[in-house]
mmCIF file of C-alpha atoms (C1' of nucleotides) in Angstrom:
data_model
loop_
_atom_site.group_PDB
_atom_site.id
_atom_site.type_symbol
_atom_site.label_atom_id
_atom_site.label_comp_id
_atom_site.label_asym_id
_atom_site.label_seq_id
_atom_site.Cartn_x
_atom_site.Cartn_y
_atom_site.Cartn_z
ATOM 1 C CA UNK A 23 0.000 0.000 0.000
ATOM 2 C CA UNK A 24 2.452 2.608 1.202
ATOM 3 C CA UNK A 25 5.463 1.537 -0.803
ATOM 4 C CA UNK A 26 9.135 1.671 0.081
ATOM 5 C CA UNK A 27 9.818 4.080 2.931
ATOM 6 C CA UNK A 28 12.820 4.793 5.086
ATOM 7 C CA UNK A 29 16.580 4.531 5.007
ATOM 8 C CA UNK A 30 18.532 1.387 5.865
ATOM 9 C CA UNK A 31 22.200 0.729 6.344
ATOM 10 C CA UNK A 32 23.030 -2.709 5.107
ATOM 11 C CA UNK A 33 26.282 -4.457 4.362
ATOM 12 C CA UNK A 34 27.254 -6.553 1.381
ATOM 13 C CA UNK A 35 28.589 -10.041 1.957
ATOM 14 C CA UNK A 36 31.754 -11.374 0.370
ATOM 15 C CA UNK A 37 29.960 -11.883 -2.943
ATOM 16 C CA UNK A 38 28.208 -8.534 -3.127
ATOM 17 C CA UNK A 39 24.791 -9.524 -1.831
ATOM 18 C CA UNK A 40 22.686 -7.943 0.850
ATOM 19 C CA UNK A 41 19.645 -8.979 2.821
ATOM 20 C CA UNK A 42 16.553 -7.086 1.779
ATOM 21 C CA UNK A 43 15.298 -5.329 4.912
ATOM 22 C CA UNK A 44 12.195 -6.951 6.291
ATOM 23 C CA UNK A 45 10.078 -3.864 5.647
ATOM 24 C CA UNK A 46 11.021 -3.816 1.996
ATOM 25 C CA UNK A 47 10.590 -7.537 1.710
ATOM 26 C CA UNK A 48 7.065 -7.169 3.061
ATOM 27 C CA UNK A 49 6.233 -4.564 0.419
ATOM 28 C CA UNK A 50 7.547 -6.810 -2.309
ATOM 29 C CA UNK A 51 5.622 -9.817 -1.060
ATOM 30 C CA UNK A 52 2.378 -7.900 -0.614
ATOM 31 C CA UNK A 53 2.371 -5.811 -3.756
ATOM 32 C CA UNK A 54 4.862 -7.120 -6.253
ATOM 33 C CA UNK A 55 7.022 -10.207 -6.376
ATOM 34 C CA UNK A 56 10.637 -11.242 -6.183
ATOM 35 C CA UNK A 57 11.597 -10.058 -9.658
ATOM 36 C CA UNK A 58 13.387 -6.757 -9.767
ATOM 37 C CA UNK A 59 15.055 -4.534 -12.295
ATOM 38 C CA UNK A 60 18.065 -2.537 -11.184
ATOM 39 C CA UNK A 61 19.130 0.457 -13.217
ATOM 40 C CA UNK A 62 22.215 2.593 -12.816
ATOM 41 C CA UNK A 63 22.245 6.335 -12.417
ATOM 42 C CA UNK A 64 25.518 8.185 -12.187
ATOM 43 C CA UNK A 65 26.141 7.684 -8.477
ATOM 44 C CA UNK A 66 23.520 5.275 -7.324
ATOM 45 C CA UNK A 67 21.209 2.468 -8.418
ATOM 46 C CA UNK A 68 17.444 2.394 -8.630
ATOM 47 C CA UNK A 69 15.595 -0.829 -7.916
ATOM 48 C CA UNK A 70 12.179 -1.293 -9.490
ATOM 49 C CA UNK A 71 9.860 -4.159 -8.796
ATOM 50 C CA UNK A 72 9.328 -5.796 -12.161
ATOM 51 C CA UNK A 73 5.694 -4.676 -12.536
ATOM 52 C CA UNK A 74 6.724 -1.056 -12.051
ATOM 53 C CA UNK A 75 9.479 -1.406 -14.607
ATOM 54 C CA UNK A 76 7.013 -2.899 -17.046
ATOM 55 C CA UNK A 77 5.108 0.375 -17.046
ATOM 56 C CA UNK A 78 8.169 2.143 -18.439
ATOM 57 C CA UNK A 79 8.803 -0.548 -20.932
ATOM 58 C CA UNK A 80 5.333 -0.325 -22.414
ATOM 59 C CA UNK A 81 6.029 3.225 -23.471
ATOM 60 C CA UNK A 82 8.991 2.078 -25.552
ATOM 61 C CA UNK A 83 7.283 -0.815 -27.296
ATOM 62 C CA UNK A 84 6.082 0.945 -30.425
ATOM 63 C CA UNK A 85 9.436 2.395 -31.399
ATOM 64 C CA UNK A 86 11.017 1.581 -34.762
ATOM 65 C CA UNK A 87 14.052 -0.686 -34.349
ATOM 66 C CA UNK A 88 15.606 0.711 -37.513
ATOM 67 C CA UNK A 89 15.211 4.359 -36.643
ATOM 68 C CA UNK A 90 18.285 5.937 -35.125
ATOM 69 C CA UNK A 91 16.582 8.219 -32.624
ATOM 70 C CA UNK A 92 14.233 5.493 -31.493
ATOM 71 C CA UNK A 93 17.116 3.110 -30.966
ATOM 72 C CA UNK A 94 19.116 5.677 -29.063
ATOM 73 C CA UNK A 95 16.227 6.284 -26.747
ATOM 74 C CA UNK A 96 15.704 2.604 -26.012
ATOM 75 C CA UNK A 97 19.387 1.862 -25.637
ATOM 76 C CA UNK A 98 19.872 4.600 -23.125
ATOM 77 C CA UNK A 99 17.410 2.961 -20.803
ATOM 78 C CA UNK A 100 18.023 -0.714 -21.425
ATOM 79 C CA UNK A 101 21.814 -0.566 -21.391
ATOM 80 C CA UNK A 102 21.917 0.545 -17.778
ATOM 81 C CA UNK A 103 19.372 -1.925 -16.490
ATOM 82 C CA UNK A 104 19.713 -5.452 -15.250
ATOM 83 C CA UNK A 105 17.242 -8.042 -14.033
ATOM 84 C CA UNK A 106 17.718 -9.371 -10.523
ATOM 85 C CA UNK A 107 15.877 -11.741 -8.304
ATOM 86 C CA UNK A 108 15.634 -12.101 -4.582
ATOM 87 C CA UNK A 109 17.166 -15.441 -3.692
ATOM 88 C CA UNK A 110 17.168 -16.782 -0.156
ATOM 89 C CA UNK A 111 16.102 -13.318 0.993
ATOM 90 C CA UNK A 112 19.088 -11.682 -0.624
ATOM 91 C CA UNK A 113 19.804 -9.660 -3.725
ATOM 92 C CA UNK A 114 23.041 -9.891 -5.607
ATOM 93 C CA UNK A 115 24.039 -6.678 -7.300
ATOM 94 C CA UNK A 116 26.110 -7.680 -10.327
ATOM 95 C CA UNK A 117 29.725 -6.572 -10.294
ATOM 96 C CA UNK A 118 29.272 -4.190 -13.188
ATOM 97 C CA UNK A 119 26.577 -2.329 -11.342
ATOM 98 C CA UNK A 120 28.471 -2.321 -8.073
ATOM 99 C CA UNK A 121 31.276 -0.628 -9.952
ATOM 100 C CA UNK A 122 29.083 2.006 -11.546
ATOM 101 C CA UNK A 123 27.617 3.029 -8.221
ATOM 102 C CA UNK A 124 30.973 2.604 -6.520
ATOM 103 C CA UNK A 125 29.583 0.301 -3.865
ATOM 104 C CA UNK A 126 31.826 -1.245 -1.293
ATOM 105 C CA UNK A 127 30.796 -3.048 1.831
ATOM 106 C CA UNK A 128 28.610 -0.426 3.410
ATOM 107 C CA UNK A 129 25.597 0.586 1.383
ATOM 108 C CA UNK A 130 22.441 2.548 2.081
ATOM 109 C CA UNK A 131 18.981 1.664 0.847
ATOM 110 C CA UNK A 132 16.627 4.580 0.438
ATOM 111 C CA UNK A 133 12.921 4.056 -0.076
ATOM 112 C CA UNK A 134 11.186 6.067 -2.762
ATOM 113 C CA UNK A 135 7.585 4.824 -2.753
ATOM 114 C CA UNK A 136 7.308 2.459 -5.739
ATOM 115 C CA UNK A 137 11.061 1.958 -6.035
ATOM 116 C CA UNK A 138 14.101 2.220 -3.820
ATOM 117 C CA UNK A 139 17.662 3.348 -4.288
ATOM 118 C CA UNK A 140 21.061 1.902 -3.443
ATOM 119 C CA UNK A 141 23.846 4.291 -2.475
ATOM 120 C CA UNK A 142 27.349 3.756 -1.266
ATOM 121 C CA UNK A 143 27.497 4.918 2.321
ATOM 122 C CA UNK A 144 30.121 7.447 1.347
ATOM 123 C CA UNK A 145 28.130 9.073 -1.448
ATOM 124 C CA UNK A 146 25.007 9.034 0.651
ATOM 125 C CA UNK A 147 26.700 10.841 3.518
ATOM 126 C CA UNK A 148 27.867 13.480 1.103
ATOM 127 C CA UNK A 149 24.493 14.267 -0.359
ATOM 128 C CA UNK A 150 21.986 13.450 2.323
ATOM 129 C CA UNK A 151 22.312 16.735 4.191
ATOM 130 C CA UNK A 152 23.010 18.885 1.183
ATOM 131 C CA UNK A 153 20.159 20.550 -0.683
ATOM 132 C CA UNK B 25 9.550 -10.991 -19.637
ATOM 133 C CA UNK B 26 11.663 -7.923 -19.705
ATOM 134 C CA UNK B 27 13.831 -8.609 -22.716
ATOM 135 C CA UNK B 28 17.518 -7.963 -23.232
ATOM 136 C CA UNK B 29 18.869 -5.641 -20.579
ATOM 137 C CA UNK B 30 22.297 -4.536 -19.536
ATOM 138 C CA UNK B 31 25.754 -4.095 -20.992
ATOM 139 C CA UNK B 32 28.259 -6.925 -21.184
ATOM 140 C CA UNK B 33 31.918 -6.904 -22.090
ATOM 141 C CA UNK B 34 32.700 -10.113 -23.862
ATOM 142 C CA UNK B 35 35.683 -11.223 -25.847
ATOM 143 C CA UNK B 36 35.766 -13.039 -29.133
ATOM 144 C CA UNK B 37 37.686 -16.292 -29.300
ATOM 145 C CA UNK B 38 40.268 -17.038 -31.955
ATOM 146 C CA UNK B 39 37.521 -17.755 -34.473
ATOM 147 C CA UNK B 40 35.349 -14.738 -33.818
ATOM 148 C CA UNK B 41 32.770 -16.326 -31.543
ATOM 149 C CA UNK B 42 31.589 -15.186 -28.169
ATOM 150 C CA UNK B 43 29.680 -16.780 -25.333
ATOM 151 C CA UNK B 44 26.170 -15.426 -25.088
ATOM 152 C CA UNK B 45 25.855 -14.029 -21.555
ATOM 153 C CA UNK B 46 23.723 -16.212 -19.341
ATOM 154 C CA UNK B 47 21.096 -13.496 -18.894
ATOM 155 C CA UNK B 48 20.665 -13.137 -22.644
ATOM 156 C CA UNK B 49 20.643 -16.868 -23.111
ATOM 157 C CA UNK B 50 17.840 -17.111 -20.573
ATOM 158 C CA UNK B 51 15.769 -14.567 -22.498
ATOM 159 C CA UNK B 52 16.298 -16.467 -25.720
ATOM 160 C CA UNK B 53 15.339 -19.776 -24.171
ATOM 161 C CA UNK B 54 12.280 -18.408 -22.395
ATOM 162 C CA UNK B 55 10.854 -16.229 -25.106
ATOM 163 C CA UNK B 56 12.424 -17.002 -28.445
ATOM 164 C CA UNK B 57 14.774 -19.687 -29.658
ATOM 165 C CA UNK B 58 18.311 -20.118 -30.862
ATOM 166 C CA UNK B 59 17.736 -18.679 -34.331
ATOM 167 C CA UNK B 60 18.903 -15.138 -34.772
ATOM 168 C CA UNK B 61 19.204 -12.562 -37.493
ATOM 169 C CA UNK B 62 22.127 -10.170 -37.382
ATOM 170 C CA UNK B 63 22.026 -6.971 -39.346
ATOM 171 C CA UNK B 64 24.650 -4.266 -39.649
ATOM 172 C CA UNK B 65 24.130 -0.618 -38.925
ATOM 173 C CA UNK B 66 26.868 1.883 -39.606
ATOM 174 C CA UNK B 67 28.984 1.249 -36.523
ATOM 175 C CA UNK B 68 27.448 -1.720 -34.834
ATOM 176 C CA UNK B 69 25.383 -4.850 -35.346
ATOM 177 C CA UNK B 70 21.861 -5.550 -34.231
ATOM 178 C CA UNK B 71 20.878 -9.066 -33.243
ATOM 179 C CA UNK B 72 17.215 -10.011 -33.479
ATOM 180 C CA UNK B 73 15.723 -13.239 -32.306
ATOM 181 C CA UNK B 74 14.108 -14.700 -35.395
ATOM 182 C CA UNK B 75 10.511 -14.106 -34.218
ATOM 183 C CA UNK B 76 11.265 -10.435 -33.636
ATOM 184 C CA UNK B 77 12.852 -10.155 -37.031
ATOM 185 C CA UNK B 78 9.672 -11.591 -38.493
ATOM 186 C CA UNK B 79 7.585 -8.920 -36.782
ATOM 187 C CA UNK B 80 9.736 -6.185 -38.258
ATOM 188 C CA UNK B 81 9.614 -7.803 -41.616
ATOM 189 C CA UNK B 82 5.849 -7.569 -41.569
ATOM 190 C CA UNK B 83 6.219 -3.885 -40.922
ATOM 191 C CA UNK B 84 8.474 -3.439 -43.906
ATOM 192 C CA UNK B 85 5.964 -5.209 -46.098
ATOM 193 C CA UNK B 86 3.784 -2.164 -45.829
ATOM 194 C CA UNK B 87 6.341 -0.013 -47.603
ATOM 195 C CA UNK B 88 5.739 1.124 -51.167
ATOM 196 C CA UNK B 89 7.897 -0.902 -53.591
ATOM 197 C CA UNK B 90 7.951 1.999 -56.060
ATOM 198 C CA UNK B 91 8.904 4.690 -53.592
ATOM 199 C CA UNK B 92 12.604 5.402 -53.674
ATOM 200 C CA UNK B 93 13.043 6.056 -49.949
ATOM 201 C CA UNK B 94 11.047 3.011 -49.014
ATOM 202 C CA UNK B 95 13.079 0.824 -51.348
ATOM 203 C CA UNK B 96 16.301 2.262 -49.984
ATOM 204 C CA UNK B 97 15.288 1.487 -46.455
ATOM 205 C CA UNK B 98 14.275 -2.059 -47.272
ATOM 206 C CA UNK B 99 17.419 -2.731 -49.240
ATOM 207 C CA UNK B 100 19.634 -1.336 -46.544
ATOM 208 C CA UNK B 101 18.156 -3.665 -43.996
ATOM 209 C CA UNK B 102 17.875 -6.832 -46.039
ATOM 210 C CA UNK B 103 21.209 -6.603 -47.792
ATOM 211 C CA UNK B 104 23.130 -6.465 -44.550
ATOM 212 C CA UNK B 105 21.262 -9.158 -42.701
ATOM 213 C CA UNK B 106 22.530 -12.622 -42.028
ATOM 214 C CA UNK B 107 21.044 -15.606 -40.239
ATOM 215 C CA UNK B 108 22.955 -16.998 -37.276
ATOM 216 C CA UNK B 109 22.432 -19.691 -34.732
ATOM 217 C CA UNK B 110 23.648 -20.259 -31.215
ATOM 218 C CA UNK B 111 25.868 -23.318 -31.176
ATOM 219 C CA UNK B 112 27.348 -24.764 -27.994
ATOM 220 C CA UNK B 113 26.273 -21.560 -26.237
ATOM 221 C CA UNK B 114 28.218 -19.392 -28.626
ATOM 222 C CA UNK B 115 27.481 -17.184 -31.576
ATOM 223 C CA UNK B 116 29.828 -16.834 -34.482
ATOM 224 C CA UNK B 117 29.710 -13.445 -36.129
ATOM 225 C CA UNK B 118 30.651 -13.952 -39.784
ATOM 226 C CA UNK B 119 33.839 -12.257 -40.861
ATOM 227 C CA UNK B 120 32.053 -9.906 -43.222
ATOM 228 C CA UNK B 121 29.971 -8.563 -40.388
ATOM 229 C CA UNK B 122 32.874 -8.334 -38.008
ATOM 230 C CA UNK B 123 34.541 -6.125 -40.576
ATOM 231 C CA UNK B 124 31.541 -3.865 -41.057
ATOM 232 C CA UNK B 125 31.257 -3.216 -37.353
ATOM 233 C CA UNK B 126 35.023 -3.103 -36.976
ATOM 234 C CA UNK B 127 35.054 -5.711 -34.243
ATOM 235 C CA UNK B 128 38.273 -6.934 -32.780
ATOM 236 C CA UNK B 129 38.744 -9.001 -29.662
ATOM 237 C CA UNK B 130 36.917 -6.833 -27.190
ATOM 238 C CA UNK B 131 33.262 -6.317 -27.938
ATOM 239 C CA UNK B 132 30.336 -4.963 -25.973
ATOM 240 C CA UNK B 133 26.832 -6.389 -26.017
ATOM 241 C CA UNK B 134 24.114 -3.886 -25.277
ATOM 242 C CA UNK B 135 20.577 -4.988 -24.531
ATOM 243 C CA UNK B 136 17.733 -3.137 -26.165
ATOM 244 C CA UNK B 137 14.617 -4.986 -25.007
ATOM 245 C CA UNK B 138 13.574 -7.126 -27.976
ATOM 246 C CA UNK B 139 16.997 -7.070 -29.599
ATOM 247 C CA UNK B 140 20.581 -6.489 -28.601
ATOM 248 C CA UNK B 141 23.505 -4.752 -30.190
ATOM 249 C CA UNK B 142 27.147 -5.626 -30.729
ATOM 250 C CA UNK B 143 29.692 -2.825 -30.548
ATOM 251 C CA UNK B 144 33.440 -2.764 -30.682
ATOM 252 C CA UNK B 145 34.673 -1.720 -27.276
ATOM 253 C CA UNK B 146 36.329 1.297 -28.826
ATOM 254 C CA UNK B 147 33.220 2.628 -30.552
ATOM 255 C CA UNK B 148 31.111 1.932 -27.520
ATOM 256 C CA UNK B 149 33.405 3.892 -25.246
ATOM 257 C CA UNK B 150 33.178 6.800 -27.638
ATOM 258 C CA UNK B 151 29.416 6.995 -27.706
ATOM 259 C CA UNK B 152 28.233 5.546 -24.432
ATOM 260 C CA UNK B 153 28.423 8.725 -22.437
ATOM 261 C CA UNK B 154 27.688 11.059 -25.294
ATOM 262 C CA UNK B 155 24.206 12.413 -25.577
ATOM 263 C "C1'" DA C 19 13.117 -7.443 32.461
ATOM 264 C "C1'" DC C 20 12.589 -11.875 30.525
ATOM 265 C "C1'" DA C 21 12.213 -15.405 27.065
ATOM 266 C "C1'" DC C 22 11.087 -15.894 22.334
ATOM 267 C "C1'" DT C 23 10.944 -14.677 17.550
ATOM 268 C "C1'" DT C 24 12.585 -12.367 13.673
ATOM 269 C "C1'" DT C 25 16.217 -10.218 11.156
ATOM 270 C "C1'" DA C 26 20.983 -9.274 9.630
ATOM 271 C "C1'" DT C 27 25.929 -10.593 9.102
ATOM 272 C "C1'" DG C 28 29.639 -13.428 7.888
ATOM 273 C "C1'" DA C 29 31.386 -17.629 6.444
ATOM 274 C "C1'" DC C 30 31.860 -21.627 3.711
ATOM 275 C "C1'" DA C 31 31.154 -25.123 0.183
ATOM 276 C "C1'" DC C 32 29.267 -25.666 -4.086
ATOM 277 C "C1'" DT C 33 27.668 -24.552 -8.972
ATOM 278 C "C1'" DA C 34 27.516 -21.864 -13.183
ATOM 279 C "C1'" DT C 35 29.691 -18.882 -16.230
ATOM 280 C "C1'" DG C 36 33.023 -16.911 -19.566
ATOM 281 C "C1'" DA C 37 37.842 -16.907 -21.439
ATOM 282 C "C1'" DG C 38 40.999 -19.249 -23.829
ATOM 283 C "C1'" DA C 39 42.853 -23.096 -26.101
ATOM 284 C "C1'" DC C 40 43.112 -26.854 -29.207
ATOM 285 C "C1'" DA C 41 41.820 -30.474 -32.459
ATOM 286 C "C1'" DC C 42 38.979 -31.279 -36.100
ATOM 287 C "C1'" DA C 43 35.398 -30.433 -40.098
ATOM 288 C "C1'" DA C 44 33.794 -27.823 -43.881
ATOM 289 C "C1'" DT C 45 34.402 -24.545 -47.432
ATOM 290 C "C1'" DC C 46 36.776 -21.888 -50.680
ATOM 291 C "C1'" DC C 47 40.306 -20.894 -54.150
ATOM 292 C "C1'" DT C 48 43.412 -21.515 -57.668
ATOM 293 C "C1'" DA D 28 44.038 -32.271 -55.312
ATOM 294 C "C1'" DG D 29 46.377 -29.270 -51.778
ATOM 295 C "C1'" DG D 30 46.554 -25.533 -48.793
ATOM 296 C "C1'" DA D 31 44.455 -21.706 -46.680
ATOM 297 C "C1'" DT D 32 40.647 -19.860 -44.471
ATOM 298 C "C1'" DT D 33 36.399 -20.198 -41.892
ATOM 299 C "C1'" DG D 34 33.504 -22.596 -38.816
ATOM 300 C "C1'" DT D 35 32.451 -26.299 -34.919
ATOM 301 C "C1'" DG D 36 32.853 -29.265 -30.642
ATOM 302 C "C1'" DT D 37 34.800 -29.774 -26.419
ATOM 303 C "C1'" DC D 38 37.768 -29.211 -22.388
ATOM 304 C "C1'" DT D 39 40.173 -26.584 -18.504
ATOM 305 C "C1'" DC D 40 40.625 -22.979 -15.371
ATOM 306 C "C1'" DA D 41 39.652 -18.654 -12.842
ATOM 307 C "C1'" DT D 42 36.011 -16.070 -11.294
ATOM 308 C "C1'" DA D 43 31.156 -14.787 -10.407
ATOM 309 C "C1'" DG D 44 27.056 -16.234 -8.395
ATOM 310 C "C1'" DT D 45 24.110 -19.391 -5.138
ATOM 311 C "C1'" DG D 46 22.400 -22.193 -1.009
ATOM 312 C "C1'" DT D 47 22.799 -22.808 3.614
ATOM 313 C "C1'" DC D 48 24.081 -22.455 8.256
ATOM 314 C "C1'" DA D 49 25.878 -20.435 12.830
ATOM 315 C "C1'" DT D 50 26.037 -16.540 15.339
ATOM 316 C "C1'" DA D 51 24.859 -11.883 16.645
ATOM 317 C "C1'" DA D 52 21.684 -8.233 16.992
ATOM 318 C "C1'" DA D 53 17.179 -6.228 17.005
ATOM 319 C "C1'" DG D 54 12.387 -6.433 17.824
ATOM 320 C "C1'" DT D 55 7.977 -8.418 20.181
ATOM 321 C "C1'" DG D 56 4.794 -9.989 23.771
ATOM 322 C "C1'" DT D 57 3.896 -10.813 28.445
#
DNA sequence: ACACTTTATGACACTATGAGACACAATCCT
DNA sequence: AGGATTGTGTCTCATAGTGTCATAAAGTGT
């Protein structure tokens, strides 16, 4: 109902996974499912439940695969995304995406209603009070 | 479900093949099959699963065979297309097409929902951050 | 405040994946 | 035919990803 709320400090295990906080897990179980799409912004990642992501995708369906502008538009979105799944309560962020967002052990999850974000603790500390 | 997503650095073996990333392979197995059509754009290749290619072909059928622009577009697409198949988990890009896209050892696969693209690492690095 | 339940961390063994290599088959080219 | 080039099957190894458990920490009810 109320979506992803709050800020959580979590830590990645030796393989780059983290436990989804119980509150977030509850949202996923109630409203969505275990399939997620993670997309990279410059300094952080956004995690969409698959059904939310699907809404974006629908808008891109009609585009012409042989038209340059249409392709560019699609590529920009799809190239930075990756499908993930919650397995044994954990999510693995692929290495490529960990690198983009510069994640090390300490990361911060930030709820944003129908999606949530993943920040490195360092970057988050820098921006959280700014504005 | 969500099509080809993400960016993968892969390397061609001594014969010009590459392993299809597991995520892409899963999409192909779930939604399409192992038959592909590869077509060359100016600086990269586009790989369509055969069923997707068929859909686009239907679209091109609507074009006017006596209109110059329409003919040009059709010719451009058909003349540079080639059928490929995944064999032992790998795709071989024919030499002709490797040349067109200027592929050497390091290539980048870029998902684009119902198709994916093959770039030389060099070209990709040039354009990936550009707008 | 206590026992009990749930949640998060870290560790470890195991599996899957992608790179590279090599032998072999098919095709092409005079 | 013979040799070069192009394509195919298969194997090994390092690394990335997965399942599971023990322990620690946090949260819940009485």
